[in-house]
CSV table of C-alpha atoms and ligand atoms in Angstrom, one decimal:
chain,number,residue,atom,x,y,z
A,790,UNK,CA,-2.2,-8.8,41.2
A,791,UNK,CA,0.8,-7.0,42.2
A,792,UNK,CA,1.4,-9.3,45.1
A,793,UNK,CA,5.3,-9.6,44.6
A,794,UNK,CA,6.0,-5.5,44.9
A,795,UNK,CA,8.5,-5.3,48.3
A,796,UNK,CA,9.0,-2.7,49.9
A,797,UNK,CA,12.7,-1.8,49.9
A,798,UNK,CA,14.1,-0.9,53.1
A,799,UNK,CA,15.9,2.2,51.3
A,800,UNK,CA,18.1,4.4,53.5
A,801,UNK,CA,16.9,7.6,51.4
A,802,UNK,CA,13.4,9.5,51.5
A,803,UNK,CA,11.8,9.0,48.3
A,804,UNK,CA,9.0,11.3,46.7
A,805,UNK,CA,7.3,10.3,43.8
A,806,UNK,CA,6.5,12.9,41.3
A,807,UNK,CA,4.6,11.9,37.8
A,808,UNK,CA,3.6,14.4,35.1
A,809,UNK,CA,1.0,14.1,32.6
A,810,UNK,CA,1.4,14.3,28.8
A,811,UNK,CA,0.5,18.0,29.1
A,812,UNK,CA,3.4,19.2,31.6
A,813,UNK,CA,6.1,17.8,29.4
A,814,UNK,CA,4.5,18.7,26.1
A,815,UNK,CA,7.3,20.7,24.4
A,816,UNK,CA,10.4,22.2,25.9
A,817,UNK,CA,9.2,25.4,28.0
A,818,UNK,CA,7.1,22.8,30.0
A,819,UNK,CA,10.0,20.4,30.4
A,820,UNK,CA,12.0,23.3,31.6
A,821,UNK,CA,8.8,24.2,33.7
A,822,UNK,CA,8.6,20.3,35.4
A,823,UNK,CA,12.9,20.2,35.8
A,824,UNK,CA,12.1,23.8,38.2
A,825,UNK,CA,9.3,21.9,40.1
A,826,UNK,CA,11.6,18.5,40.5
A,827,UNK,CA,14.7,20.8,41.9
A,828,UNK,CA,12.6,22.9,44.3
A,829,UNK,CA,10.9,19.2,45.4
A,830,UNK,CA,14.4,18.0,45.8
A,831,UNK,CA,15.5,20.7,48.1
A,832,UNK,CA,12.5,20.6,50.3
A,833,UNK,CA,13.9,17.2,52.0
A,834,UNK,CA,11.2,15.8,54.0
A,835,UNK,CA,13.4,13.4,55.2
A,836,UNK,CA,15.8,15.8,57.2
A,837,UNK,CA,14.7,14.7,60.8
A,838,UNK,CA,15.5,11.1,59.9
A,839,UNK,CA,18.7,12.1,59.1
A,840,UNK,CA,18.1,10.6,55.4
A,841,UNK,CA,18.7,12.0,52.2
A,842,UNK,CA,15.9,13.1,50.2
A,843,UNK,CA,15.7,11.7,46.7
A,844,UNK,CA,13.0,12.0,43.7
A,845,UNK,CA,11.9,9.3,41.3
A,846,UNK,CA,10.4,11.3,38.6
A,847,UNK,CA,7.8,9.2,36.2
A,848,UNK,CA,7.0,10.9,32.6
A,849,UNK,CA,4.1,10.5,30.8
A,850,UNK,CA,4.9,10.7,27.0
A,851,UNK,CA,4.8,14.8,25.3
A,852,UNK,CA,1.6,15.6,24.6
A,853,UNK,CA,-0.4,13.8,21.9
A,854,UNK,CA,2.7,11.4,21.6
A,855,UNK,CA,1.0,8.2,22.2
A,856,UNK,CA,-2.3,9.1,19.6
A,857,UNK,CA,0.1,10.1,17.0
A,858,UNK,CA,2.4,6.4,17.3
A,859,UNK,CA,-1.1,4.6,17.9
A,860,UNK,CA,-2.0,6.1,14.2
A,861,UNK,CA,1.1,5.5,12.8
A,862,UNK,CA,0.8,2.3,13.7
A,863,UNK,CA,-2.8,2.0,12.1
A,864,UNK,CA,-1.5,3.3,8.9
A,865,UNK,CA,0.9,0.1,8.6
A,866,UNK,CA,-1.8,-2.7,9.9
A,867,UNK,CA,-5.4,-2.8,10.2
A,868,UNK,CA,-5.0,-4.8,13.5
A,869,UNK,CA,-1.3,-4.1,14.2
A,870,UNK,CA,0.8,-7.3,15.9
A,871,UNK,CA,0.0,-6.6,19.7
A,872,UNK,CA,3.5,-7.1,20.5
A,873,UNK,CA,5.2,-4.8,18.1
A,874,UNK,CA,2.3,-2.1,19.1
A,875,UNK,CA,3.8,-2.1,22.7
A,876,UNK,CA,7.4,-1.2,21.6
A,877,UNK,CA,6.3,1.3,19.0
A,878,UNK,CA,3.9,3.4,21.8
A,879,UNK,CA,6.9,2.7,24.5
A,880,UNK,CA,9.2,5.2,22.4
A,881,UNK,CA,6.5,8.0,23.6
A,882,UNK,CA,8.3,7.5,27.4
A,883,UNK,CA,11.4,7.1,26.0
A,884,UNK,CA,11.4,10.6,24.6
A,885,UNK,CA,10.3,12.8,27.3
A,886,UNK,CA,12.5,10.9,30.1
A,887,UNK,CA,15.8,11.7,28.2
A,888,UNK,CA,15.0,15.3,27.6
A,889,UNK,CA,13.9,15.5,31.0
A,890,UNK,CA,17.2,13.9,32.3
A,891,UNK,CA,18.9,16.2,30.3
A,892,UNK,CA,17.6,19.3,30.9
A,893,UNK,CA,17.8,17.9,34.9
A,894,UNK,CA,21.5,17.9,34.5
A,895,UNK,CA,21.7,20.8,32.2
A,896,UNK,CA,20.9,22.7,35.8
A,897,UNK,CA,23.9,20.7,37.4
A,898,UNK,CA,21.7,18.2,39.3
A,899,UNK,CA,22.4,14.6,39.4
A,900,UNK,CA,19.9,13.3,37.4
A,901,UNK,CA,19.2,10.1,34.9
A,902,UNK,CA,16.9,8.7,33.0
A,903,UNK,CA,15.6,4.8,32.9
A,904,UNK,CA,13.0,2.5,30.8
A,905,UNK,CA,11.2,0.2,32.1
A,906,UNK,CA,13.2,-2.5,31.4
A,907,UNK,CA,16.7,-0.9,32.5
A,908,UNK,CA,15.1,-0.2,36.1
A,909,UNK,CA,13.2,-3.4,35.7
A,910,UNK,CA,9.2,-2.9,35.8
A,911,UNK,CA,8.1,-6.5,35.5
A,912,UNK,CA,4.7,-7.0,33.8
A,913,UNK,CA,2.5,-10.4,33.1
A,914,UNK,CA,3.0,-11.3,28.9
A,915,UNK,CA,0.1,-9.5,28.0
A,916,UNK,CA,0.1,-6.8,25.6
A,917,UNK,CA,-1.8,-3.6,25.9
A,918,UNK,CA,-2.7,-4.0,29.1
A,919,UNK,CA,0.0,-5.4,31.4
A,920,UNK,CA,0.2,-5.5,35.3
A,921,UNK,CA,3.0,-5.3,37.1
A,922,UNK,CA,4.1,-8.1,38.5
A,923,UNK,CA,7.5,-7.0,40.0
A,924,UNK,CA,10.2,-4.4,40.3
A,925,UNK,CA,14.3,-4.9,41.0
A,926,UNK,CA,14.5,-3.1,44.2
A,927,UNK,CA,18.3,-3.8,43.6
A,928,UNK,CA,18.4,-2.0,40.4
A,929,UNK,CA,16.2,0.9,41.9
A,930,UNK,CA,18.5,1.3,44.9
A,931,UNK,CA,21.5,1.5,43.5
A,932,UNK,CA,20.2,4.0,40.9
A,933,UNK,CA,18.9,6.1,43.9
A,934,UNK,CA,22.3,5.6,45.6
A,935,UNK,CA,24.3,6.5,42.9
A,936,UNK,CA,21.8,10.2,41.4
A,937,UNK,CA,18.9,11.9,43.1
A,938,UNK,CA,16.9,12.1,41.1
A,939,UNK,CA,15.7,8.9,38.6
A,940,UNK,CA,13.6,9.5,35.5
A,941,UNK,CA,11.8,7.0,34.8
A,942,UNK,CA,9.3,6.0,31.7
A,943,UNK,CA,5.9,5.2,32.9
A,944,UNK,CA,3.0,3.3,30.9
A,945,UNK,CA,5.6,0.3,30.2
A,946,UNK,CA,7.1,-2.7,31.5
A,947,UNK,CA,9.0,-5.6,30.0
A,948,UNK,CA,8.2,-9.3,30.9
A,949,UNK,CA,10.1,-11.9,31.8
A,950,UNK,CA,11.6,-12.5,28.3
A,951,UNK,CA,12.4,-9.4,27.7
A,952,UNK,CA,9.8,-8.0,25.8
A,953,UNK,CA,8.3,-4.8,26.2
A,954,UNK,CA,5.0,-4.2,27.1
A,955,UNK,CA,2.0,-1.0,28.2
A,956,UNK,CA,-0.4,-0.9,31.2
A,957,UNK,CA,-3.0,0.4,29.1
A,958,UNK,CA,-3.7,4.3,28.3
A,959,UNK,CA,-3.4,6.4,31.5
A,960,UNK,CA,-0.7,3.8,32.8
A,961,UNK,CA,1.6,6.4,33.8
A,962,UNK,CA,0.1,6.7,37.2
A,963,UNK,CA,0.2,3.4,37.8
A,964,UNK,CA,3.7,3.0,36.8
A,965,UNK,CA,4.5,6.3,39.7
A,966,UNK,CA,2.4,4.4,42.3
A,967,UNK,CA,4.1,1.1,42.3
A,968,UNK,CA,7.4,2.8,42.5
A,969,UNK,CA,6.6,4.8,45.2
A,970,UNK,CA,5.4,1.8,47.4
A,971,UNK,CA,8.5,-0.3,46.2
A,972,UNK,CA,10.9,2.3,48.1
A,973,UNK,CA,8.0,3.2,50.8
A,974,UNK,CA,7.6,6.6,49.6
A,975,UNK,CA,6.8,9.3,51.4
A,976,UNK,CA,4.0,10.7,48.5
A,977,UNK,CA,2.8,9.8,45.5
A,978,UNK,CA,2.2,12.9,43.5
A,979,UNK,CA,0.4,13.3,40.5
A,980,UNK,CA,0.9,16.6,38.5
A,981,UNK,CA,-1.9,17.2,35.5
A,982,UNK,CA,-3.3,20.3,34.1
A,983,UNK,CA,-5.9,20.8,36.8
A,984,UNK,CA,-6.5,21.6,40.7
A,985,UNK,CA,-7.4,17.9,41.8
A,986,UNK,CA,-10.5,15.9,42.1
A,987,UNK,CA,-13.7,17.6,41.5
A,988,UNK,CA,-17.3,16.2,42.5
A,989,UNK,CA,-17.9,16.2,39.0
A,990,UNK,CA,-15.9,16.9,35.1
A,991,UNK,CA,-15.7,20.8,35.3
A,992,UNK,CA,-15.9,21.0,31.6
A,993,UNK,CA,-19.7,19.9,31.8
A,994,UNK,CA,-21.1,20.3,35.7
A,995,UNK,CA,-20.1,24.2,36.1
A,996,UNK,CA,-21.0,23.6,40.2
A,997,UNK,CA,-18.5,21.3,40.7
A,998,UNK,CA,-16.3,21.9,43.5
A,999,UNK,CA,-12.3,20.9,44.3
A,1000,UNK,CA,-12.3,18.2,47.1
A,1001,UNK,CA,-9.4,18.3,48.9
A,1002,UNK,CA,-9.3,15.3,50.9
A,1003,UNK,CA,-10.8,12.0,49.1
A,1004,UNK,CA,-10.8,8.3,50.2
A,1005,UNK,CA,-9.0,5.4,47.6
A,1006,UNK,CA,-12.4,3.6,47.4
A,1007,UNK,CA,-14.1,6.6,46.5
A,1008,UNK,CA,-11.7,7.4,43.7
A,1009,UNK,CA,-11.3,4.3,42.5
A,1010,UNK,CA,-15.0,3.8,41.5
A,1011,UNK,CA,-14.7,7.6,39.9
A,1012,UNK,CA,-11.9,6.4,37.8
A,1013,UNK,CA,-13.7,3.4,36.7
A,1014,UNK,CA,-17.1,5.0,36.4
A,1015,UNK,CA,-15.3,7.3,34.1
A,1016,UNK,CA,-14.4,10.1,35.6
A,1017,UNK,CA,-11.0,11.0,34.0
A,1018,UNK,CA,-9.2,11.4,37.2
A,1019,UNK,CA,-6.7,9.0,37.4
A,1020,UNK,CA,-5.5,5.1,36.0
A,1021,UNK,CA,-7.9,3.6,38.2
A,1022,UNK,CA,-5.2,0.5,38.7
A,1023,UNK,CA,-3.1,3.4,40.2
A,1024,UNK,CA,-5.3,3.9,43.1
A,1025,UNK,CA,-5.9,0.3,43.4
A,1026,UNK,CA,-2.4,-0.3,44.1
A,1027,UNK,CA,-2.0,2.7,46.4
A,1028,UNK,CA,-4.9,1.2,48.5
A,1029,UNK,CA,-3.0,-2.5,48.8
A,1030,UNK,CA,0.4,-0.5,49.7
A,1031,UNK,CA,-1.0,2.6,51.6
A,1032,UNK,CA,0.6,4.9,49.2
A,1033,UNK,CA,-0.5,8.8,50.4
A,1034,UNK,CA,-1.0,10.2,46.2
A,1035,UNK,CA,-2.0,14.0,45.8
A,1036,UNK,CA,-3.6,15.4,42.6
A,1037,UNK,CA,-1.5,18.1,41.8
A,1038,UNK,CA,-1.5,21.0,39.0
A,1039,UNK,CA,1.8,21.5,37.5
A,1040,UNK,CA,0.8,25.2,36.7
A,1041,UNK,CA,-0.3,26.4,40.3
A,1042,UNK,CA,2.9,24.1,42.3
A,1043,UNK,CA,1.6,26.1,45.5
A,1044,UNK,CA,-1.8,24.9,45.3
A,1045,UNK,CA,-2.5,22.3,47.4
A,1046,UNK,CA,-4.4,19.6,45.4
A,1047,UNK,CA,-6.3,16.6,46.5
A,1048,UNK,CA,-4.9,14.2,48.6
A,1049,UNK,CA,-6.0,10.5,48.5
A,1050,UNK,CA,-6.0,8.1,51.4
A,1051,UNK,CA,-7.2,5.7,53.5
A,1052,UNK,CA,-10.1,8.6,53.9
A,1053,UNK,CA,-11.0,7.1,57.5
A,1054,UNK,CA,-13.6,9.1,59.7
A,1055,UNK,CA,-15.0,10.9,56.1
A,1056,UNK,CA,-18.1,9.0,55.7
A,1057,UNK,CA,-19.0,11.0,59.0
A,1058,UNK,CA,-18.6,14.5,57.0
A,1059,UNK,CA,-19.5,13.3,53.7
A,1060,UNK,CA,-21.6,10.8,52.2
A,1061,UNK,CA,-21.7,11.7,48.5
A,1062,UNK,CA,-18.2,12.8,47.2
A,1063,UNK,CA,-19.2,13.0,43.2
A,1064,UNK,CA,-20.5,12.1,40.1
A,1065,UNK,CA,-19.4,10.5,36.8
A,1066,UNK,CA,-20.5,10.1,33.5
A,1067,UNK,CA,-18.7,7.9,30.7
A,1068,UNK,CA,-20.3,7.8,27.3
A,1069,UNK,CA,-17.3,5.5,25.6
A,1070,UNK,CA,-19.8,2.6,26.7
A,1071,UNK,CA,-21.9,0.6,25.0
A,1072,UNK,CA,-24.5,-2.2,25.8
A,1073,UNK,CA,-24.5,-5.7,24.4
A,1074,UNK,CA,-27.3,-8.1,25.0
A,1075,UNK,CA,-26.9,-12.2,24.0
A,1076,UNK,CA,-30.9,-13.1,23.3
A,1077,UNK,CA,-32.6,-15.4,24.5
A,1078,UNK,CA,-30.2,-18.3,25.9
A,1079,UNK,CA,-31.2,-21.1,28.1
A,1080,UNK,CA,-32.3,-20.7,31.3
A,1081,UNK,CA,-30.2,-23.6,32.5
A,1082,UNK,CA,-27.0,-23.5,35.2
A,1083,UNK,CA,-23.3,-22.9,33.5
A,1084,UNK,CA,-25.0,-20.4,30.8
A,1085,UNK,CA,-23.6,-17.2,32.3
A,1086,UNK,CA,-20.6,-19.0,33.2
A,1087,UNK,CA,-19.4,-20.1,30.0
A,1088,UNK,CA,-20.4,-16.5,28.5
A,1089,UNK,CA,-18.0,-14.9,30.9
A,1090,UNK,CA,-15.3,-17.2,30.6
A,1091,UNK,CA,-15.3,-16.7,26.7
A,1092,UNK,CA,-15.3,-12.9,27.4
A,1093,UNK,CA,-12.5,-13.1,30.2
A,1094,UNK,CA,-10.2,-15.7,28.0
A,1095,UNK,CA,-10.4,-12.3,25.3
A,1096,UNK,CA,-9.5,-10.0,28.1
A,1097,UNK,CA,-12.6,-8.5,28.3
A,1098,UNK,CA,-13.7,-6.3,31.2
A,1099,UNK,CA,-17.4,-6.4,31.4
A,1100,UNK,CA,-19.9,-4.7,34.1
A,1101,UNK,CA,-23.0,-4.0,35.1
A,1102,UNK,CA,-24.6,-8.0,34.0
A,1103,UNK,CA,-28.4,-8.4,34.0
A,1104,UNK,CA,-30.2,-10.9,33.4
A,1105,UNK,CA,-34.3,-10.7,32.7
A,1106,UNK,CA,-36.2,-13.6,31.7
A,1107,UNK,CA,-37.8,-13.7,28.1
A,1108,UNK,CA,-41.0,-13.6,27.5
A,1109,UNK,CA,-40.6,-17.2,26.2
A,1110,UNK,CA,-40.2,-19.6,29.7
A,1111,UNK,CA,-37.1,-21.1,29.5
A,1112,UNK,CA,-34.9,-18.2,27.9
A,1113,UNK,CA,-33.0,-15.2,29.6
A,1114,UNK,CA,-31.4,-12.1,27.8
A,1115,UNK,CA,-28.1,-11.3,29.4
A,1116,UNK,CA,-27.0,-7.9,29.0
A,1117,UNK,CA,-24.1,-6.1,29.9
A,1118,UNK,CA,-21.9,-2.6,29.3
A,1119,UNK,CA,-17.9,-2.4,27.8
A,1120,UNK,CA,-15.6,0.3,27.4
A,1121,UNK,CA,-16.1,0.8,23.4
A,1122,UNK,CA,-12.9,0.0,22.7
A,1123,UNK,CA,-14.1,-3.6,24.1
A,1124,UNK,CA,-17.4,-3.6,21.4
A,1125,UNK,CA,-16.0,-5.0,18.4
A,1126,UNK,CA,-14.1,-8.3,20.5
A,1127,UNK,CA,-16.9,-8.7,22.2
A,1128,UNK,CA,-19.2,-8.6,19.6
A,1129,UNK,CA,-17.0,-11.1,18.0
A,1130,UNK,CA,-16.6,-13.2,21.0
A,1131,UNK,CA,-20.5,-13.7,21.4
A,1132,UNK,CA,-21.1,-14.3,17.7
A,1133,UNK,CA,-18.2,-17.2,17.9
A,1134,UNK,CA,-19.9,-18.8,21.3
A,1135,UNK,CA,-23.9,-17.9,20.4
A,1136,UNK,CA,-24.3,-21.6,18.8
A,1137,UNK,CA,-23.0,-23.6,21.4
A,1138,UNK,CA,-25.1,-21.6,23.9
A,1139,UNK,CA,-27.8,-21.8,21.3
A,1140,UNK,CA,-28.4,-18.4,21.7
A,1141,UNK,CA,-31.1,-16.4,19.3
A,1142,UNK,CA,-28.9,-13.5,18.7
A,1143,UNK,CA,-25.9,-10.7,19.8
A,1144,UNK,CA,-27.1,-7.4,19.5
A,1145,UNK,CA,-25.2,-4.2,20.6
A,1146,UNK,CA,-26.5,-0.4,21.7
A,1147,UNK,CA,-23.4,2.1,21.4
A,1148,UNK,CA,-25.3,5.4,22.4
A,1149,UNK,CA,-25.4,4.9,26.3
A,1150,UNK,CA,-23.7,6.6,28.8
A,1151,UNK,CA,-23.0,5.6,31.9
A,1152,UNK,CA,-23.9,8.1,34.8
A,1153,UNK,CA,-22.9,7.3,38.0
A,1154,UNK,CA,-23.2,9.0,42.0
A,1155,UNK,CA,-20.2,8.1,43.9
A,1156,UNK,CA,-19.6,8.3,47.8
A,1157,UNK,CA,-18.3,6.5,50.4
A,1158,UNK,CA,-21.6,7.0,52.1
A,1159,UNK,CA,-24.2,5.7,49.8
A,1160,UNK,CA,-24.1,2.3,51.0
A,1161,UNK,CA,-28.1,1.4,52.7
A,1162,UNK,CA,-29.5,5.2,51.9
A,1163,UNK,CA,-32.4,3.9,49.6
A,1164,UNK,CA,-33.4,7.9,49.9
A,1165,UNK,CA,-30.5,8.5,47.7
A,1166,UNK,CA,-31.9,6.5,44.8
A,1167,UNK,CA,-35.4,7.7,45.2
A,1168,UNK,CA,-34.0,11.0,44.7
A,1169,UNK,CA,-32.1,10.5,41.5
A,1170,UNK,CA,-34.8,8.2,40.1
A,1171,UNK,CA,-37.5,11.0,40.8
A,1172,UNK,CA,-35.3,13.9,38.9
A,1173,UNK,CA,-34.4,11.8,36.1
A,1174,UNK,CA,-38.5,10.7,35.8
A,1175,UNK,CA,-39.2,14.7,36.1
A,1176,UNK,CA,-37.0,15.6,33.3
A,1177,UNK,CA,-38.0,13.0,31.1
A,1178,UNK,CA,-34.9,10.9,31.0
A,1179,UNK,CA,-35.4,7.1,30.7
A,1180,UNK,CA,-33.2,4.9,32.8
A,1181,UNK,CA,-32.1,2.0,30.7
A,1182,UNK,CA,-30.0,-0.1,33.6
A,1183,UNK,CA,-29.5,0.6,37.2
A,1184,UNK,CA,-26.5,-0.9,39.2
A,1185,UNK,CA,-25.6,-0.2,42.9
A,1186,UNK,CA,-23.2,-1.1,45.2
A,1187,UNK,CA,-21.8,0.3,48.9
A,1188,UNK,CA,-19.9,3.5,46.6
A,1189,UNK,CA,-21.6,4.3,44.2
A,1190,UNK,CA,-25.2,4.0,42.1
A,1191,UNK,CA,-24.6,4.1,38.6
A,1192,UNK,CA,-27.7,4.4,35.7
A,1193,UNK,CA,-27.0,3.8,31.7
A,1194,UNK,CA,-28.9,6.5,29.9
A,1195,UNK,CA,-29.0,7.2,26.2
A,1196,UNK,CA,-26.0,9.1,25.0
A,1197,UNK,CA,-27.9,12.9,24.4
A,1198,UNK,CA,-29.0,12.5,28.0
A,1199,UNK,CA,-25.9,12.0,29.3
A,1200,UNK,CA,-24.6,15.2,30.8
A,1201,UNK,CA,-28.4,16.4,31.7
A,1202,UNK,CA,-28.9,13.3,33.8
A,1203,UNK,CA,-24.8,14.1,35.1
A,1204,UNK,CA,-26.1,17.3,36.1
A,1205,UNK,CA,-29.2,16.7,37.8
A,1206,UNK,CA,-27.4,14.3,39.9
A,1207,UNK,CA,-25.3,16.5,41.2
A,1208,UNK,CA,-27.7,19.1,41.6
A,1209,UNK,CA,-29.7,16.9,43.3
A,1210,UNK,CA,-27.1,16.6,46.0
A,1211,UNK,CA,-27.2,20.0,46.7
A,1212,UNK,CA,-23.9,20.8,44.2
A,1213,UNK,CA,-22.2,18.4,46.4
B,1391,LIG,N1,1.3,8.0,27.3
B,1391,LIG,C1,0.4,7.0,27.7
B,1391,LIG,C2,-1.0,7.5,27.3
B,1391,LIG,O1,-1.2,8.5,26.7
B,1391,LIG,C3,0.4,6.8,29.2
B,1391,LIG,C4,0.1,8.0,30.1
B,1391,LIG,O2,0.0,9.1,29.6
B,1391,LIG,O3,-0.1,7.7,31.3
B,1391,LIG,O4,-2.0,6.8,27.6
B,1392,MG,MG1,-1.4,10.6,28.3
């Protein structure tokens, strides 16, 4: 995955500067973000060196853009052509990087806008959910040769025969980190609606705090474990090219944010950096299949050939010998395929039966720290017993320990988990 990005040996200092769907959303915030992008410009970290400072600005679409084109979309075809769906949501980019461009040059800067496809943002052929497989650093460096400042459509790509294609919702990020290590970048910076990374969703855990310095891992397993931070493929890709990102808000450009990197020595200061929950989840169990080798094989294999992205597998043996349940969790967008996908394969594996639960929640104690503190668990385990909340799966690894709870119990088992820490 995202082997083939180079780094470009550019002679310019390059910042990387993406806004969310909420900075752009109409044009007093597009005005707001063009301010931001000429003061960034001017700041010219690259002065010692001699080089000249450009920015490579990546848009997010305005606003709800991309729920309003996924429902027009719906209103045309139950299951709209994959394909087709890509171009249609790609317009959403498309929209705020020309205003953006032109409100850029409106204040005399040299400034243009790109797709995807005219910088060129390789992705694999597969819809919905591309990665990026490649970027023309010949295409981006004359483009930052020739302006200083590129605008440039996140979220899509175009494959190598010229179709267009999304890296999944959130893909905006990802999009700003993989440019930023194709022309070595000198940050990363994110710009949303909010301080940074909290140790917990403000919204629900009132006592969660701002961190202000937070490793890849760590954030990583927040993004997948639901905390809606940031595209966790974003931070992957960071990690593999040592991009420095920062969480920035786009209404407070002073504040400092949280900055996210290689976070060596912070296991020493910190061993528990926050907690998620996610209640899109659900839970699907295939009954009672043979207890023979190649079972769980073939059941992922059908999953992964769908695209499928499954966690948290256990097995437990049926009370029958000879039969094992195997249960697992999916985002709920995933429920239906996989439902689908089970129900096609349950004969062959002569399986009993595919049933689903779509009120759990995954809750989830993340920290760079966790890794051999059984005291940790014993300590969530006893809080959750104490207020009556049943555990329904446990999984834990070095970063994190994550429990699937029923859906009401999702944001008091999120809170006693942080309490439990003491507020982080
Ligand atoms: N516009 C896309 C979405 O809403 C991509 C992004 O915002 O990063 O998911
Ligand atoms: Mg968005």
């Amino acid at each position: 995955m995202n082997k083939e990005i180079k780094k470009a040996a550019t002679p310019h200092t390059v910042s990387v500067l993406k806004f969310g769907g909420t900075s752009v959303k109409n044009q007093a915030r597009i005005q707001h973000v063009a301010e931001i992008v000429r003061d960034r410009l001017a700041e010219d970290p690259g002065k010692a060196e001699k080089k000249a400072h450009k920015i490579l600005v990546v848009v997010s679409a305005m606003g709800d853009t991309t729920d309003y084109l996924l429902k027009l979309g719906a209103q045309c075809a139950k299951t709209p052509d994959k394909r087709e769906l890509d171009s249609l949501l790609s317009t959403g980019e498309q929209i705020s990087i020309t205003l953006l461009a032109m409100t850029l040059k409106e204040m005399g800067l040299k400034a243009r806008s790109f797709t995807a496809a005219q910088i060129g943002i390789f992705t694999e052929s597969v819809h919905s959910k591309a990665r990026i497989v490649d970027i023309n650093n010949d295409n981006l460096n004359k483009a930052l040769a020739e302006n200083d400042i590129l605008v440039v459509a996140g979220f899509q790509g175009i494959t190598a025969d010229g179709d267009i294609t999304t890296l999944g919702r959130g893909g905006s990020d990802t999009t700003a980190c993989a440019l930023a290590a194709a022309t070595d970048a000198v940050i990363c910076d994110i710009y949303t609606d909010v301080d940074g990374i909290y140790t917990a969703d403000p919204n629900i855990i009132k006592a969660a705090k701002l961190l202000n310095r937070v490793s890849y891992g760590e954030v990583i397993e927040m993004a997948r474990l639901g905390a809606q931070v940031l595209h966790p493929r974003a931070v992957e890709l960071a990690r593999q090219y040592k991009v420095r990102m920062r969480v920035r808000n786009t209404f407070k450009p002073d504040h400092e944010g949280t900055i996210i990197d290689g976070g060596e020595d912070m296991e020493i200061y910190r061993s528990i950096s926050g907690v998620a929950v996610d209640k899109d989840q659900a839970c699907v169990t295939i009954m009672s299949v043979p207890d023979i080798p190649g079972i769980a094989g073939q059941i992922m294999q059908a999953l992964a050939d769908n695209n499928i992205v499954i966690d948290m597998i256990m097995q437990a043996f049926h009370q029958t010998a000879g039969l094992n349940n195997i249960t697992f969790t999916v985002h709920s967008t995933d429920l239906d395929q996989t439902i689908k996908t089970l129900e096609s394969i349950k004969g062959d594996l002569s399986a009993s039966s595919v049933i689903a639960d779509k009120d759990i929640a995954k809750v989830s104690l993340i920290g760079a720290g966790l890794a051999g503190q059984s005291g940790i668990a014993a300590t969530v385990f006893k809080a959750f017993g104490g207020a009556g909340i049943n555990i329904k799966m446990i999984a834990t690894s070095e970063m994190k320990l994550t429990c699937v709870v029923s859906g009401k119990d999702a944001d008091k088992a999120g809170k006693l988990m942080h309490s439990s820490f003491g507020e982080g």
